């Protein structure tokens, strides 16, 4: 049971570098999400996708872009990384937007 | 917009003691409510959820939560804490098109 798979698990970037975080789910879910987790701030929604071909901004979208490549995959791109983007990033999926979400194991990103 | 407040960023209990983690939500209509648990260096795992029907919801690992509309609360309880319950717990509420999470409560269990 793979569930939600995120790659990579760890990454160190230099300020200004770009990278893409990959996420794939095998549960045939329509909805997918990207959250970031920071100490004392819980999980904050970056972007979400209600279905293939649609994406919407969440609470903290600045500095990020997303692509819903197909029903299974939802990627998050940092075009020019900043130290403020140092965080743990979680991808999640669910059957619809306001029902329970299933989470990946997270990507720990450090921007130096 | 919906919001959720978790009172107490840290809670400490002795093994065998009652666990009570507090969650209040803001909503003008009955929401869907969730509790998630996060063990160190892992993703979030669903503990339990309230959608409709019975207001006392039972989840995994002996946890339960009661939806109280009059108090806009959805507190998480467990009668007897176990060392393995040490983790961070998140309350979440459904918005029209997404889930909104609280800031989390870290539970410590002492022997």
PDB file of C-alpha atoms in Angstrom:
ATOM      1  CA  UNK A   1       0.000   0.000   0.000  1.00  0.00           C
ATOM      2  CA  UNK A   2       1.939   3.017  -1.228  1.00  0.00           C
ATOM      3  CA  UNK A   3      -0.735   5.658  -0.498  1.00  0.00           C
ATOM      4  CA  UNK A   4       0.850   9.097  -0.957  1.00  0.00           C
ATOM      5  CA  UNK A   5       4.498   9.117  -2.002  1.00  0.00           C
ATOM      6  CA  UNK A   6       6.684  12.197  -1.845  1.00  0.00           C
ATOM      7  CA  UNK A   7      10.159  12.685  -3.245  1.00  0.00           C
ATOM      8  CA  UNK A   8      12.711  13.654  -2.166  1.00  0.00           C
ATOM      9  CA  UNK A   9      12.620  13.090   1.594  1.00  0.00           C
ATOM     10  CA  UNK A  10      15.392  15.582   2.314  1.00  0.00           C
ATOM     11  CA  UNK A  11      16.842  18.461   0.305  1.00  0.00           C
ATOM     12  CA  UNK A  12      19.275  21.297   0.892  1.00  0.00           C
ATOM     13  CA  UNK A  13      19.141  24.220  -1.505  1.00  0.00           C
ATOM     14  CA  UNK A  14      21.119  27.397  -1.849  1.00  0.00           C
ATOM     15  CA  UNK A  15      19.229  30.670  -1.948  1.00  0.00           C
ATOM     16  CA  UNK A  16      18.031  31.313  -5.482  1.00  0.00           C
ATOM     17  CA  UNK A  17      18.098  27.714  -6.626  1.00  0.00           C
ATOM     18  CA  UNK A  18      14.977  26.057  -7.956  1.00  0.00           C
ATOM     19  CA  UNK A  19      13.524  22.626  -7.369  1.00  0.00           C
ATOM     20  CA  UNK A  20      10.376  20.589  -7.752  1.00  0.00           C
ATOM     21  CA  UNK A  21       8.837  18.444  -5.039  1.00  0.00           C
ATOM     22  CA  UNK A  22       7.058  15.435  -6.452  1.00  0.00           C
ATOM     23  CA  UNK A  23       3.899  13.813  -5.094  1.00  0.00           C
ATOM     24  CA  UNK A  24       1.949  10.827  -6.344  1.00  0.00           C
ATOM     25  CA  UNK A  25      -1.064   8.993  -4.927  1.00  0.00           C
ATOM     26  CA  UNK A  26      -2.454   5.621  -5.872  1.00  0.00           C
ATOM     27  CA  UNK A  27      -5.846   5.869  -4.155  1.00  0.00           C
ATOM     28  CA  UNK A  28      -7.721   7.362  -7.123  1.00  0.00           C
ATOM     29  CA  UNK A  29      -8.398  10.539  -5.153  1.00  0.00           C
ATOM     30  CA  UNK A  30      -9.701  13.641  -6.865  1.00  0.00           C
ATOM     31  CA  UNK A  31      -8.284  16.213  -4.454  1.00  0.00           C
ATOM     32  CA  UNK A  32      -4.651  16.878  -3.682  1.00  0.00           C
ATOM     33  CA  UNK A  33      -2.925  19.391  -1.430  1.00  0.00           C
ATOM     34  CA  UNK A  34       0.433  20.853  -0.534  1.00  0.00           C
ATOM     35  CA  UNK A  35       1.012  22.011   3.053  1.00  0.00           C
ATOM     36  CA  UNK A  36       4.013  23.370   4.849  1.00  0.00           C
ATOM     37  CA  UNK A  37       4.648  22.715   8.532  1.00  0.00           C
ATOM     38  CA  UNK A  38       6.587  25.129  10.686  1.00  0.00           C
ATOM     39  CA  UNK A  39       7.096  25.025  14.458  1.00  0.00           C
ATOM     40  CA  UNK A  40       4.209  26.620  16.331  1.00  0.00           C
ATOM     41  CA  UNK A  41       2.245  27.311  13.165  1.00  0.00           C
ATOM     42  CA  UNK A  42       0.663  23.964  12.415  1.00  0.00           C
ATOM     43  CA  UNK A  43       0.012  23.095   8.804  1.00  0.00           C
ATOM     44  CA  UNK A  44      -0.593  25.873   6.338  1.00  0.00           C
ATOM     45  CA  UNK A  45      -2.084  25.218   2.944  1.00  0.00           C
ATOM     46  CA  UNK A  46       0.043  26.326   0.004  1.00  0.00           C
ATOM     47  CA  UNK A  47      -1.980  25.137  -2.986  1.00  0.00           C
ATOM     48  CA  UNK A  48      -4.675  22.607  -3.637  1.00  0.00           C
ATOM     49  CA  UNK A  49      -6.310  20.888  -6.564  1.00  0.00           C
ATOM     50  CA  UNK A  50      -9.916  19.788  -6.610  1.00  0.00           C
ATOM     51  CA  UNK A  51      -9.471  17.671  -9.708  1.00  0.00           C
ATOM     52  CA  UNK A  52      -7.175  17.055 -12.621  1.00  0.00           C
ATOM     53  CA  UNK A  53      -6.630  20.311 -14.485  1.00  0.00           C
ATOM     54  CA  UNK A  54      -7.573  22.664 -11.649  1.00  0.00           C
ATOM     55  CA  UNK A  55      -5.431  24.328  -9.003  1.00  0.00           C
ATOM     56  CA  UNK A  56      -6.136  27.023  -6.427  1.00  0.00           C
ATOM     57  CA  UNK A  57      -4.134  29.114  -4.014  1.00  0.00           C
ATOM     58  CA  UNK A  58      -4.220  28.344  -0.342  1.00  0.00           C
ATOM     59  CA  UNK A  59      -3.130  30.416   2.616  1.00  0.00           C
ATOM     60  CA  UNK A  60       0.568  30.861   1.718  1.00  0.00           C
ATOM     61  CA  UNK A  61       1.077  30.520  -2.072  1.00  0.00           C
ATOM     62  CA  UNK A  62       3.734  33.205  -2.623  1.00  0.00           C
ATOM     63  CA  UNK A  63       6.990  31.823  -3.970  1.00  0.00           C
ATOM     64  CA  UNK A  64       5.446  28.553  -5.127  1.00  0.00           C
ATOM     65  CA  UNK A  65       3.858  27.095  -8.235  1.00  0.00           C
ATOM     66  CA  UNK A  66       2.053  23.806  -8.720  1.00  0.00           C
ATOM     67  CA  UNK A  67       1.127  21.443 -11.509  1.00  0.00           C
ATOM     68  CA  UNK A  68      -1.574  18.812 -11.430  1.00  0.00           C
ATOM     69  CA  UNK A  69       0.024  16.643 -14.060  1.00  0.00           C
ATOM     70  CA  UNK A  70      -2.706  14.006 -14.019  1.00  0.00           C
ATOM     71  CA  UNK A  71      -5.040  12.506 -11.445  1.00  0.00           C
ATOM     72  CA  UNK A  72      -2.174  10.801  -9.623  1.00  0.00           C
ATOM     73  CA  UNK A  73       0.497  13.499  -9.537  1.00  0.00           C
ATOM     74  CA  UNK A  74       0.689  16.967  -8.024  1.00  0.00           C
ATOM     75  CA  UNK A  75       4.042  18.727  -7.994  1.00  0.00           C
ATOM     76  CA  UNK A  76       5.215  21.810  -6.101  1.00  0.00           C
ATOM     77  CA  UNK A  77       7.902  24.068  -7.577  1.00  0.00           C
ATOM     78  CA  UNK A  78      10.094  26.624  -5.912  1.00  0.00           C
ATOM     79  CA  UNK A  79      11.413  28.892  -8.650  1.00  0.00           C
ATOM     80  CA  UNK A  80      13.903  30.834  -6.533  1.00  0.00           C
ATOM     81  CA  UNK A  81      14.310  29.376  -3.076  1.00  0.00           C
ATOM     82  CA  UNK A  82      14.549  31.649  -0.043  1.00  0.00           C
ATOM     83  CA  UNK A  83      15.556  30.845   3.550  1.00  0.00           C
ATOM     84  CA  UNK A  84      11.948  31.563   4.596  1.00  0.00           C
ATOM     85  CA  UNK A  85      10.950  28.485   2.626  1.00  0.00           C
ATOM     86  CA  UNK A  86      12.904  26.228   4.951  1.00  0.00           C
ATOM     87  CA  UNK A  87      10.173  23.926   6.199  1.00  0.00           C
ATOM     88  CA  UNK A  88       8.698  20.455   6.111  1.00  0.00           C
ATOM     89  CA  UNK A  89       6.400  20.025   3.131  1.00  0.00           C
ATOM     90  CA  UNK A  90       3.531  17.572   3.086  1.00  0.00           C
ATOM     91  CA  UNK A  91       1.482  16.382   0.175  1.00  0.00           C
ATOM     92  CA  UNK A  92      -1.967  14.969   0.862  1.00  0.00           C
ATOM     93  CA  UNK A  93      -4.895  13.610  -1.088  1.00  0.00           C
ATOM     94  CA  UNK A  94      -8.585  12.989  -0.469  1.00  0.00           C
ATOM     95  CA  UNK A  95     -11.767  11.947  -2.198  1.00  0.00           C
ATOM     96  CA  UNK A  96     -13.075  15.507  -2.151  1.00  0.00           C
ATOM     97  CA  UNK A  97     -11.947  18.850  -0.869  1.00  0.00           C
ATOM     98  CA  UNK A  98     -13.480  18.920   2.585  1.00  0.00           C
ATOM     99  CA  UNK A  99     -13.183  15.300   3.629  1.00  0.00           C
ATOM    100  CA  UNK A 100     -10.345  13.518   5.338  1.00  0.00           C
ATOM    101  CA  UNK A 101      -6.912  13.799   3.802  1.00  0.00           C
ATOM    102  CA  UNK A 102      -4.204  11.151   3.551  1.00  0.00           C
ATOM    103  CA  UNK A 103      -0.675  12.398   3.996  1.00  0.00           C
ATOM    104  CA  UNK A 104       2.727  11.544   2.606  1.00  0.00           C
ATOM    105  CA  UNK A 105       5.805  11.221   4.795  1.00  0.00           C
ATOM    106  CA  UNK A 106       7.001  14.742   4.114  1.00  0.00           C
ATOM    107  CA  UNK A 107       9.979  16.487   2.536  1.00  0.00           C
ATOM    108  CA  UNK A 108      12.363  18.307   4.833  1.00  0.00           C
ATOM    109  CA  UNK A 109      13.730  21.275   2.889  1.00  0.00           C
ATOM    110  CA  UNK A 110      16.517  23.536   4.077  1.00  0.00           C
ATOM    111  CA  UNK A 111      17.427  26.684   2.172  1.00  0.00           C
ATOM    112  CA  UNK A 112      20.809  28.152   3.076  1.00  0.00           C
TER     113      UNK A 112
ATOM    114  CA  UNK B   1     -13.726  31.418   6.708  1.00  0.00           C
ATOM    115  CA  UNK B   2     -13.454  28.586   9.143  1.00  0.00           C
ATOM    116  CA  UNK B   3     -10.809  28.489  11.837  1.00  0.00           C
ATOM    117  CA  UNK B   4      -9.774  26.106  14.568  1.00  0.00           C
ATOM    118  CA  UNK B   5      -8.102  26.820  17.903  1.00  0.00           C
ATOM    119  CA  UNK B   6      -6.185  24.285  19.925  1.00  0.00           C
ATOM    120  CA  UNK B   7      -5.698  25.367  23.520  1.00  0.00           C
ATOM    121  CA  UNK B   8      -2.296  24.427  24.864  1.00  0.00           C
ATOM    122  CA  UNK B   9       0.654  23.843  22.594  1.00  0.00           C
ATOM    123  CA  UNK B  10       2.066  21.308  25.080  1.00  0.00           C
ATOM    124  CA  UNK B  11       0.273  18.884  27.380  1.00  0.00           C
ATOM    125  CA  UNK B  12       2.039  16.549  29.809  1.00  0.00           C
ATOM    126  CA  UNK B  13       0.417  13.592  31.551  1.00  0.00           C
ATOM    127  CA  UNK B  14       1.565  10.582  33.506  1.00  0.00           C
ATOM    128  CA  UNK B  15       1.181   7.127  32.057  1.00  0.00           C
ATOM    129  CA  UNK B  16      -2.295   5.876  32.961  1.00  0.00           C
ATOM    130  CA  UNK B  17      -3.754   9.361  33.389  1.00  0.00           C
ATOM    131  CA  UNK B  18      -6.586  10.911  31.420  1.00  0.00           C
ATOM    132  CA  UNK B  19      -5.637  12.662  28.192  1.00  0.00           C
ATOM    133  CA  UNK B  20      -7.649  15.748  27.227  1.00  0.00           C
ATOM    134  CA  UNK B  21      -6.683  17.815  24.196  1.00  0.00           C
ATOM    135  CA  UNK B  22      -8.879  20.804  23.453  1.00  0.00           C
ATOM    136  CA  UNK B  23     -10.158  22.022  20.111  1.00  0.00           C
ATOM    137  CA  UNK B  24     -12.639  24.779  19.332  1.00  0.00           C
ATOM    138  CA  UNK B  25     -13.820  25.752  15.889  1.00  0.00           C
ATOM    139  CA  UNK B  26     -15.589  28.685  14.353  1.00  0.00           C
ATOM    140  CA  UNK B  27     -18.446  27.817  12.089  1.00  0.00           C
ATOM    141  CA  UNK B  28     -21.923  29.009  11.344  1.00  0.00           C
ATOM    142  CA  UNK B  29     -22.956  25.609  10.056  1.00  0.00           C
ATOM    143  CA  UNK B  30     -22.115  22.134  11.384  1.00  0.00           C
ATOM    144  CA  UNK B  31     -18.696  21.321   9.981  1.00  0.00           C
ATOM    145  CA  UNK B  32     -16.797  18.131   9.423  1.00  0.00           C
ATOM    146  CA  UNK B  33     -14.167  17.777  12.169  1.00  0.00           C
ATOM    147  CA  UNK B  34     -11.020  15.688  12.352  1.00  0.00           C
ATOM    148  CA  UNK B  35      -8.219  14.763  14.711  1.00  0.00           C
ATOM    149  CA  UNK B  36      -4.853  13.719  13.294  1.00  0.00           C
ATOM    150  CA  UNK B  37      -1.748  12.387  15.038  1.00  0.00           C
ATOM    151  CA  UNK B  38       1.839  12.919  13.937  1.00  0.00           C
ATOM    152  CA  UNK B  39       4.637  10.765  15.287  1.00  0.00           C
ATOM    153  CA  UNK B  40       8.212  12.089  15.002  1.00  0.00           C
ATOM    154  CA  UNK B  41       9.494  12.376  11.441  1.00  0.00           C
ATOM    155  CA  UNK B  42       6.280  11.020   9.984  1.00  0.00           C
ATOM    156  CA  UNK B  43       3.249  12.306   8.152  1.00  0.00           C
ATOM    157  CA  UNK B  44      -0.164  12.875   9.699  1.00  0.00           C
ATOM    158  CA  UNK B  45      -2.451   9.936  10.381  1.00  0.00           C
ATOM    159  CA  UNK B  46      -6.211  10.224  10.870  1.00  0.00           C
ATOM    160  CA  UNK B  47      -7.332   9.387  14.431  1.00  0.00           C
ATOM    161  CA  UNK B  48     -11.041  10.020  14.055  1.00  0.00           C
ATOM    162  CA  UNK B  49     -13.594  12.177  12.301  1.00  0.00           C
ATOM    163  CA  UNK B  50     -17.049  13.635  12.821  1.00  0.00           C
ATOM    164  CA  UNK B  51     -19.292  14.172   9.826  1.00  0.00           C
ATOM    165  CA  UNK B  52     -22.898  13.649  10.860  1.00  0.00           C
ATOM    166  CA  UNK B  53     -24.844  11.491  13.299  1.00  0.00           C
ATOM    167  CA  UNK B  54     -23.587  10.407  16.706  1.00  0.00           C
ATOM    168  CA  UNK B  55     -21.743  13.197  18.448  1.00  0.00           C
ATOM    169  CA  UNK B  56     -19.376  10.879  20.336  1.00  0.00           C
ATOM    170  CA  UNK B  57     -16.856   9.547  17.877  1.00  0.00           C
ATOM    171  CA  UNK B  58     -14.468   6.692  18.568  1.00  0.00           C
ATOM    172  CA  UNK B  59     -11.139   6.456  16.828  1.00  0.00           C
ATOM    173  CA  UNK B  60      -8.024   4.367  16.746  1.00  0.00           C
ATOM    174  CA  UNK B  61      -5.747   3.659  19.713  1.00  0.00           C
ATOM    175  CA  UNK B  62      -8.513   4.195  22.285  1.00  0.00           C
ATOM    176  CA  UNK B  63      -9.108   7.857  21.498  1.00  0.00           C
ATOM    177  CA  UNK B  64     -12.525   9.455  21.259  1.00  0.00           C
ATOM    178  CA  UNK B  65     -13.927  12.939  20.746  1.00  0.00           C
ATOM    179  CA  UNK B  66     -17.268  14.570  21.345  1.00  0.00           C
ATOM    180  CA  UNK B  67     -18.816  17.136  19.046  1.00  0.00           C
ATOM    181  CA  UNK B  68     -20.574  19.810  21.110  1.00  0.00           C
ATOM    182  CA  UNK B  69     -22.341  22.264  18.867  1.00  0.00           C
ATOM    183  CA  UNK B  70     -23.378  24.562  21.722  1.00  0.00           C
ATOM    184  CA  UNK B  71     -19.741  24.953  22.759  1.00  0.00           C
ATOM    185  CA  UNK B  72     -18.272  24.756  19.223  1.00  0.00           C
ATOM    186  CA  UNK B  73     -15.849  22.211  20.604  1.00  0.00           C
ATOM    187  CA  UNK B  74     -14.410  18.873  19.549  1.00  0.00           C
ATOM    188  CA  UNK B  75     -12.118  17.834  22.393  1.00  0.00           C
ATOM    189  CA  UNK B  76     -10.032  14.660  22.146  1.00  0.00           C
ATOM    190  CA  UNK B  77      -9.846  12.289  25.121  1.00  0.00           C
ATOM    191  CA  UNK B  78      -8.332   8.985  26.122  1.00  0.00           C
ATOM    192  CA  UNK B  79      -9.045   7.465  29.545  1.00  0.00           C
ATOM    193  CA  UNK B  80      -5.562   6.109  30.163  1.00  0.00           C
ATOM    194  CA  UNK B  81      -2.414   7.448  28.506  1.00  0.00           C
ATOM    195  CA  UNK B  82       0.256   5.131  27.190  1.00  0.00           C
ATOM    196  CA  UNK B  83       3.860   5.981  26.501  1.00  0.00           C
ATOM    197  CA  UNK B  84       3.242   5.303  22.818  1.00  0.00           C
ATOM    198  CA  UNK B  85       0.695   8.159  22.729  1.00  0.00           C
ATOM    199  CA  UNK B  86       3.478  10.727  22.859  1.00  0.00           C
ATOM    200  CA  UNK B  87       3.114  12.642  19.607  1.00  0.00           C
ATOM    201  CA  UNK B  88       1.723  15.850  18.154  1.00  0.00           C
ATOM    202  CA  UNK B  89      -2.024  16.070  17.651  1.00  0.00           C
ATOM    203  CA  UNK B  90      -3.823  18.297  15.183  1.00  0.00           C
ATOM    204  CA  UNK B  91      -7.461  19.257  15.056  1.00  0.00           C
ATOM    205  CA  UNK B  92      -8.871  20.143  11.644  1.00  0.00           C
ATOM    206  CA  UNK B  93     -12.136  21.546  10.347  1.00  0.00           C
ATOM    207  CA  UNK B  94     -13.580  21.380   6.878  1.00  0.00           C
ATOM    208  CA  UNK B  95     -14.060  24.558   4.936  1.00  0.00           C
ATOM    209  CA  UNK B  96     -16.057  24.679   1.735  1.00  0.00           C
ATOM    210  CA  UNK B  97     -13.129  23.553  -0.358  1.00  0.00           C
ATOM    211  CA  UNK B  98     -10.287  22.559   1.967  1.00  0.00           C
ATOM    212  CA  UNK B  99      -9.238  21.419   5.441  1.00  0.00           C
ATOM    213  CA  UNK B 100      -8.068  23.988   7.990  1.00  0.00           C
ATOM    214  CA  UNK B 101      -5.657  22.764  10.664  1.00  0.00           C
ATOM    215  CA  UNK B 102      -4.976  24.006  14.154  1.00  0.00           C
ATOM    216  CA  UNK B 103      -1.469  24.756  15.356  1.00  0.00           C
ATOM    217  CA  UNK B 104      -1.114  21.422  17.114  1.00  0.00           C
ATOM    218  CA  UNK B 105      -0.682  20.119  20.664  1.00  0.00           C
ATOM    219  CA  UNK B 106       2.382  18.140  21.623  1.00  0.00           C
ATOM    220  CA  UNK B 107       1.540  15.410  24.124  1.00  0.00           C
ATOM    221  CA  UNK B 108       4.222  14.171  26.473  1.00  0.00           C
ATOM    222  CA  UNK B 109       3.648  11.059  28.557  1.00  0.00           C
ATOM    223  CA  UNK B 110       5.785  10.481  31.647  1.00  0.00           C
ATOM    224  CA  UNK B 111       6.310   7.085  33.269  1.00  0.00           C
TER     225      UNK B 111
END
